[in-house]
Amino acid sequence: MLLGAYPRRRYGVRAAPPPLRRPWPYVLSVLVTYVCYCALFSADATVVVIVRRAPPGERRLQKKSVSCVLPFDEKMEEEERDPAAAGSRSSSSSSSAKFGNKELPSALIVGVKKGGTRAVLEFIRIHPDVRAVGTETHFFDRNHERGLDWYRSLMPRTLEGQISMEKTPSYFVTAEAPRRIAAMSRHTRLIVVVRDPVTRAISDYTQTLTKSPHLPSFQELAFRNQGLGSVDASWNAIRIGLYALHLERWLSHFPLQQIHFVSGERLVSDPAGELGRLQDFLGLKRIVTDKHFYFNRTKGFPCLKKPESGASPRCLGKTKGRTHVAIDRWAIQRLRDFYRPHNVRFYQMVGQDFRWE
């Protein structure tokens, strides 16, 4: 019979091995580290520590069982996998009560390009009851085939009493957009930011020129026959400004009372007034007021004041408020003559005079 590693006692009986030293400092260190990890990454975590003492005479070191119970993790993962399930989950559940649900937007900024839509979005989203998507989703013009569940998944979570919102200014000139939005909900509130169509066209061209510096001149694009003929309304920068033409499509799906028009000019001269009227339209308490704004003379545009939280003042990006390219006065006058009857018709349709002269 082979001898073991330990010496035999008398009469051939093997001696018991020396008792193991319990590495309590090591185990305690691991335990504390794990508990801190759980507390750090989940403020709502419940840390359960189970320690079973070894019964008398048992030589083996017993393991500690430590677990972090994260009550919302599984629900949040399920919502991310299935946005439709998130939207239909009851608001009375603990997950919904804390994080809110992803709902389809109840308000949309649908236009117009270079009218001031980004400013309106940034100004209104400081209201505590407004949650907005920061980027343009282009769902109703480019991504409609992805379906409403995909669209819902892009929305921010909202609590009861909050409204979700997104802006894509190309919706206003997209023929299919009014019908598609109405199919989602006929109760959607629509916001249209309009601006003097001549100034808007020049701003549109200025932005395009920064991306494509070899473009023909503004006059060549705006007028037929090398700038000598009539206004070319097929050029997108000109066509967008035919507001009455585009509004007709929207009024076939939505009543005028459900569409709010923001003046791009008044947004610069009186941002608090325009935001006050917008809050009324959305059924919100007037929280965004003149105390939130100051006029930045360098940009020539209002900015948000420094909040009490200590963050920096918020101005729109460097692409906003850029200097427009110089346009001959005769070209501007011909464009004003072209737009005048269209503007008058638009004033009559919406019941207000924007004074674009």
Coordinates of C-alpha atoms in Angstrom, one line a residue:
M1 CA 0.0 0.0 0.0
L2 CA 1.4 3.4 -1.0
L3 CA 2.2 5.8 1.7
G4 CA 0.3 9.1 1.7
A5 CA 1.7 12.6 1.9
Y6 CA 1.1 12.8 5.6
P7 CA 2.9 10.8 8.3
R8 CA 1.2 7.7 9.8
R9 CA 0.3 7.6 13.4
R10 CA 1.1 4.5 15.4
Y11 CA -0.8 1.4 14.5
G12 CA -0.9 2.4 10.8
V13 CA -3.5 5.1 11.0
R14 CA -2.8 8.2 8.8
A15 CA -2.6 11.4 10.6
A16 CA -5.1 14.1 9.7
P17 CA -3.8 16.9 7.5
P18 CA -3.1 20.2 9.1
P19 CA -6.2 22.6 9.0
L20 CA -6.4 25.0 6.1
R21 CA -6.0 28.6 7.0
R22 CA -9.1 30.4 5.9
P23 CA -8.2 33.3 3.6
W24 CA -10.7 35.7 5.2
P25 CA -9.0 38.9 4.2
Y26 CA -9.0 37.8 0.6
V27 CA -12.7 36.7 0.6
L28 CA -13.7 39.9 2.4
S29 CA -11.9 42.1 -0.1
V30 CA -13.6 40.3 -3.0
L31 CA -17.0 40.7 -1.3
V32 CA -16.6 44.4 -0.6
T33 CA -15.4 45.0 -4.2
Y34 CA -18.4 43.2 -5.6
V35 CA -20.9 45.0 -3.4
C36 CA -19.4 48.4 -4.4
Y37 CA -19.6 47.4 -8.1
C38 CA -23.3 46.6 -7.7
A39 CA -24.0 49.8 -5.8
L40 CA -22.1 51.9 -8.4
F41 CA -23.8 50.5 -11.5
S42 CA -27.3 50.2 -10.1
A43 CA -28.7 52.8 -7.7
D44 CA -31.8 50.5 -7.4
A45 CA -29.8 47.4 -6.9
T46 CA -30.5 45.1 -4.0
V47 CA -27.4 43.3 -2.7
V48 CA -28.0 39.9 -1.2
V49 CA -25.1 38.3 0.7
I50 CA -25.5 34.7 1.8
V51 CA -22.8 33.3 4.1
R52 CA -23.0 29.7 5.2
R53 CA -20.8 28.8 8.1
A54 CA -19.0 25.5 8.0
P55 CA -20.5 23.0 10.5
P56 CA -18.1 21.7 13.2
G57 CA -15.6 19.2 11.9
E58 CA -16.0 20.2 8.2
R59 CA -12.6 21.1 6.8
R60 CA -13.6 22.5 3.4
L61 CA -13.8 26.3 3.1
Q62 CA -17.4 27.3 2.4
K63 CA -18.1 29.8 -0.5
K64 CA -19.9 33.1 -0.1
S65 CA -22.9 33.7 -2.4
V66 CA -23.2 37.3 -3.5
S67 CA -25.8 38.5 -6.0
C68 CA -27.1 41.9 -7.2
V69 CA -30.8 41.9 -8.0
L70 CA -31.6 44.6 -10.6
P71 CA -35.3 44.9 -10.8
F72 CA -35.6 46.9 -14.0
D73 CA -32.8 45.4 -16.1
E74 CA -34.9 42.7 -17.8
K75 CA -37.8 45.0 -18.5
M76 CA -35.6 47.6 -20.1
E77 CA -33.9 45.0 -22.3
E78 CA -37.3 43.7 -23.4
E79 CA -38.4 47.3 -24.3
E80 CA -35.3 47.9 -26.4
R81 CA -35.8 44.6 -28.3
D82 CA -39.5 45.3 -28.8
P83 CA -40.4 49.0 -28.9
A84 CA -44.0 48.2 -29.5
A85 CA -44.2 46.3 -26.2
A86 CA -42.7 49.4 -24.5
G87 CA -45.4 51.6 -25.9
S88 CA -48.2 49.3 -24.9
R89 CA -46.9 48.6 -21.4
S90 CA -49.2 49.9 -18.6
S91 CA -48.0 53.1 -17.0
S92 CA -48.9 51.7 -13.6
S93 CA -46.0 49.2 -13.8
S94 CA -42.9 50.0 -11.7
S95 CA -40.7 50.3 -14.9
S96 CA -43.0 52.8 -16.6
A97 CA -43.4 54.8 -13.4
K98 CA -39.7 55.4 -13.2
F99 CA -38.5 55.5 -16.8
G100 CA -41.7 56.3 -18.8
N101 CA -42.7 54.8 -22.2
K102 CA -41.7 55.4 -25.8
E103 CA -44.7 56.8 -27.4
L104 CA -45.4 58.0 -31.0
P105 CA -45.0 61.8 -31.2
S106 CA -48.0 63.9 -30.4
A107 CA -46.5 67.0 -32.1
L108 CA -44.3 67.4 -35.2
I109 CA -42.3 70.3 -36.5
V110 CA -42.9 69.7 -40.2
G111 CA -41.3 72.7 -41.8
V112 CA -39.9 74.6 -43.4
K113 CA -36.2 74.2 -44.2
K114 CA -34.1 77.3 -43.3
G115 CA -37.1 78.8 -41.6
G116 CA -35.9 78.4 -38.0
T117 CA -37.0 74.9 -37.1
R118 CA -33.8 74.0 -35.2
A119 CA -34.2 77.1 -33.0
V120 CA -37.8 76.3 -32.3
L121 CA -36.9 72.7 -31.3
E122 CA -34.0 73.8 -29.0
F123 CA -36.1 76.5 -27.4
I124 CA -39.2 74.4 -26.7
R125 CA -37.4 71.3 -25.5
I126 CA -36.2 73.2 -22.3
H127 CA -39.8 73.0 -21.2
P128 CA -40.0 70.1 -18.6
D129 CA -43.1 68.6 -20.2
V130 CA -41.5 68.3 -23.7
R131 CA -39.2 65.5 -24.8
A132 CA -37.9 65.7 -28.3
V133 CA -35.7 63.7 -30.7
G134 CA -32.6 65.7 -31.4
T135 CA -31.9 64.4 -34.9
E136 CA -34.2 64.5 -37.9
T137 CA -35.8 61.0 -38.4
H138 CA -37.1 61.5 -41.9
F139 CA -39.7 58.8 -41.2
F140 CA -42.6 60.2 -43.2
D141 CA -40.5 61.0 -46.3
R142 CA -37.6 58.5 -46.5
N143 CA -38.0 55.8 -43.9
H144 CA -41.7 55.1 -43.9
E145 CA -41.3 51.5 -45.0
R146 CA -39.5 50.7 -41.7
G147 CA -42.9 50.9 -39.9
L148 CA -44.3 52.6 -36.8
D149 CA -42.6 50.3 -34.4
W150 CA -39.2 51.4 -35.7
Y151 CA -40.3 55.0 -35.5
R152 CA -41.5 54.6 -31.9
S153 CA -38.2 53.1 -30.9
L154 CA -36.5 56.4 -31.8
M155 CA -38.7 58.4 -29.5
P156 CA -37.5 59.5 -26.0
R157 CA -39.3 58.1 -23.0
T158 CA -42.1 60.2 -21.7
L159 CA -44.0 60.2 -18.4
E160 CA -47.6 61.0 -17.9
G161 CA -48.3 64.6 -18.9
Q162 CA -45.3 64.9 -21.1
I163 CA -45.4 65.2 -24.9
S164 CA -42.9 63.7 -27.4
M165 CA -41.9 65.6 -30.5
E166 CA -39.7 65.4 -33.5
K167 CA -38.8 67.8 -36.3
T168 CA -38.1 67.0 -40.0
P169 CA -38.6 70.2 -42.1
S170 CA -38.8 68.3 -45.4
Y171 CA -42.2 66.9 -44.4
F172 CA -43.9 70.1 -45.3
V173 CA -43.0 69.8 -49.0
T174 CA -43.3 66.0 -49.2
A175 CA -46.5 65.0 -51.0
E176 CA -47.1 61.8 -49.0
A177 CA -46.3 63.2 -45.6
P178 CA -49.8 64.6 -44.7
R179 CA -51.5 61.3 -45.5
R180 CA -49.0 59.2 -43.7
I181 CA -49.0 61.4 -40.5
A182 CA -52.8 61.4 -40.5
A183 CA -52.7 57.6 -40.8
M184 CA -50.6 57.5 -37.6
S185 CA -52.9 59.9 -35.8
R186 CA -55.3 62.6 -37.0
H187 CA -54.8 64.3 -33.6
T188 CA -51.1 65.0 -34.2
R189 CA -50.4 68.7 -33.7
L190 CA -48.4 70.3 -36.5
I191 CA -45.9 73.1 -36.3
V192 CA -44.7 75.0 -39.4
V193 CA -42.0 77.6 -39.0
V194 CA -42.2 80.0 -42.0
R195 CA -40.0 82.8 -43.2
D196 CA -39.9 85.4 -45.9
P197 CA -39.6 83.0 -49.0
V198 CA -36.9 85.3 -50.7
T199 CA -34.7 85.3 -47.6
R200 CA -35.3 81.6 -47.1
A201 CA -34.3 80.8 -50.7
I202 CA -31.0 82.8 -50.3
S203 CA -30.3 81.1 -47.0
D204 CA -31.0 77.7 -48.6
Y205 CA -28.6 78.5 -51.4
T206 CA -25.9 79.7 -49.0
Q207 CA -26.1 76.5 -47.0
T208 CA -25.8 74.4 -50.2
L209 CA -22.9 76.4 -51.5
T210 CA -20.9 75.5 -48.4
K211 CA -21.2 71.9 -49.3
S212 CA -20.9 72.3 -53.1
P213 CA -18.7 75.4 -53.8
H214 CA -18.8 74.9 -57.5
L215 CA -22.5 75.5 -57.9
P216 CA -23.7 78.0 -60.5
S217 CA -24.7 81.4 -59.2
F218 CA -27.9 82.0 -57.4
Q219 CA -29.3 84.0 -60.4
E220 CA -28.5 81.3 -62.8
L221 CA -30.4 78.7 -60.7
A222 CA -33.3 81.0 -59.8
F223 CA -34.1 82.3 -63.3
R224 CA -34.4 80.5 -66.6
N225 CA -32.3 81.2 -69.7
Q226 CA -29.0 82.0 -67.8
G227 CA -30.7 84.3 -65.4
L228 CA -32.5 86.3 -68.0
G229 CA -35.9 84.6 -68.0
S230 CA -38.8 84.1 -65.6
V231 CA -38.4 82.6 -62.1
D232 CA -37.7 78.9 -62.2
A233 CA -40.2 77.4 -59.7
S234 CA -38.9 73.9 -60.3
W235 CA -35.7 74.7 -58.4
N236 CA -36.3 73.4 -54.9
A237 CA -35.0 76.5 -53.2
I238 CA -37.7 78.5 -54.9
R239 CA -40.5 75.9 -54.7
I240 CA -40.3 75.4 -50.9
G241 CA -41.3 79.1 -50.5
L242 CA -44.7 78.5 -52.3
Y243 CA -46.3 77.9 -48.9
A244 CA -49.9 78.1 -50.0
L245 CA -49.3 75.4 -52.6
H246 CA -48.0 72.9 -50.0
L247 CA -50.5 73.9 -47.3
E248 CA -53.4 72.8 -49.5
R249 CA -52.3 69.2 -49.2
W250 CA -52.1 69.4 -45.4
L251 CA -55.6 71.0 -45.1
S252 CA -57.0 68.0 -46.9
H253 CA -56.0 65.8 -44.0
F254 CA -55.9 68.2 -41.0
P255 CA -58.0 71.1 -39.9
L256 CA -56.3 74.5 -39.8
Q257 CA -56.8 74.7 -36.0
Q258 CA -54.4 71.8 -35.7
I259 CA -51.6 73.6 -37.5
H260 CA -49.6 76.3 -35.7
F261 CA -47.4 78.7 -37.7
V262 CA -44.3 80.2 -36.2
S263 CA -42.9 83.4 -37.7
G264 CA -39.2 83.0 -38.4
E265 CA -38.7 86.8 -38.2
R266 CA -40.6 87.2 -34.9
L267 CA -38.6 84.2 -33.5
V268 CA -35.5 86.4 -33.8
S269 CA -37.1 89.7 -32.6
D270 CA -39.3 88.3 -29.9
P271 CA -38.5 84.6 -29.1
A272 CA -40.4 84.6 -25.9
G273 CA -43.6 85.8 -27.6
E274 CA -43.4 83.1 -30.3
L275 CA -42.6 80.4 -27.7
G276 CA -45.5 81.6 -25.5
R277 CA -47.9 81.2 -28.4
L278 CA -46.4 77.8 -29.2
Q279 CA -46.8 76.6 -25.6
D280 CA -50.4 77.7 -25.7
F281 CA -51.0 75.7 -28.9
L282 CA -49.4 72.6 -27.3
G283 CA -51.5 72.9 -24.2
L284 CA -48.5 73.6 -22.0
K285 CA -48.0 76.0 -19.1
R286 CA -46.0 79.1 -20.2
I287 CA -42.7 78.2 -18.5
V288 CA -40.3 79.2 -21.4
T289 CA -40.4 83.0 -21.1
D290 CA -38.2 86.1 -21.8
K291 CA -36.0 85.2 -18.8
H292 CA -34.6 82.3 -20.8
F293 CA -33.2 84.4 -23.7
Y294 CA -30.6 86.9 -24.6
F295 CA -29.6 88.3 -27.9
N296 CA -26.2 87.4 -29.3
R297 CA -25.1 90.3 -31.4
T298 CA -22.2 88.3 -32.9
K299 CA -24.6 85.7 -34.4
G300 CA -27.5 88.1 -34.8
F301 CA -29.8 85.5 -33.1
P302 CA -31.3 84.9 -29.7
C303 CA -29.6 82.3 -27.5
L304 CA -30.6 80.6 -24.3
K305 CA -29.3 82.1 -21.1
K306 CA -27.0 80.2 -18.7
P307 CA -29.2 77.9 -16.7
E308 CA -29.1 77.7 -12.9
S309 CA -27.5 74.3 -13.1
G310 CA -24.2 76.1 -14.0
A311 CA -24.0 74.9 -17.6
S312 CA -22.8 77.2 -20.4
P313 CA -25.2 79.4 -22.4
R314 CA -26.6 77.6 -25.4
C315 CA -26.5 79.1 -28.8
L316 CA -27.2 77.3 -32.1
G317 CA -24.3 75.9 -34.0
K318 CA -21.9 77.9 -36.2
T319 CA -23.9 77.0 -39.3
K320 CA -26.9 79.0 -37.9
G321 CA -26.9 82.7 -38.5
R322 CA -24.2 82.5 -41.2
T323 CA -23.8 85.5 -43.5
H324 CA -25.8 85.1 -46.8
V325 CA -24.1 85.4 -50.2
A326 CA -24.6 88.7 -51.9
I327 CA -27.5 88.8 -54.4
D328 CA -28.1 91.5 -57.0
R329 CA -30.9 93.8 -56.0
W330 CA -32.7 93.3 -59.3
A331 CA -32.9 89.6 -58.6
I332 CA -34.3 90.1 -55.1
Q333 CA -37.0 92.5 -56.5
R334 CA -38.0 90.0 -59.2
L335 CA -38.3 87.3 -56.6
R336 CA -40.5 89.5 -54.4
D337 CA -42.8 90.2 -57.4
F338 CA -43.0 86.5 -58.1
Y339 CA -43.8 85.5 -54.5
R340 CA -46.2 88.4 -53.7
P341 CA -49.5 86.7 -55.0
H342 CA -48.5 83.4 -53.4
N343 CA -47.8 85.2 -50.1
V344 CA -51.2 87.0 -50.1
R345 CA -52.9 83.7 -50.7
F346 CA -51.0 82.1 -47.8
Y347 CA -52.0 85.0 -45.5
Q348 CA -55.6 84.5 -46.4
M349 CA -55.4 80.7 -45.8
V350 CA -53.9 81.0 -42.3
G351 CA -55.6 84.2 -41.3
Q352 CA -52.5 86.3 -40.5
D353 CA -50.2 88.7 -42.3
F354 CA -46.5 88.0 -42.0
R355 CA -45.5 91.2 -43.8
W356 CA -42.9 89.7 -46.2
E357 CA -42.0 92.8 -48.1

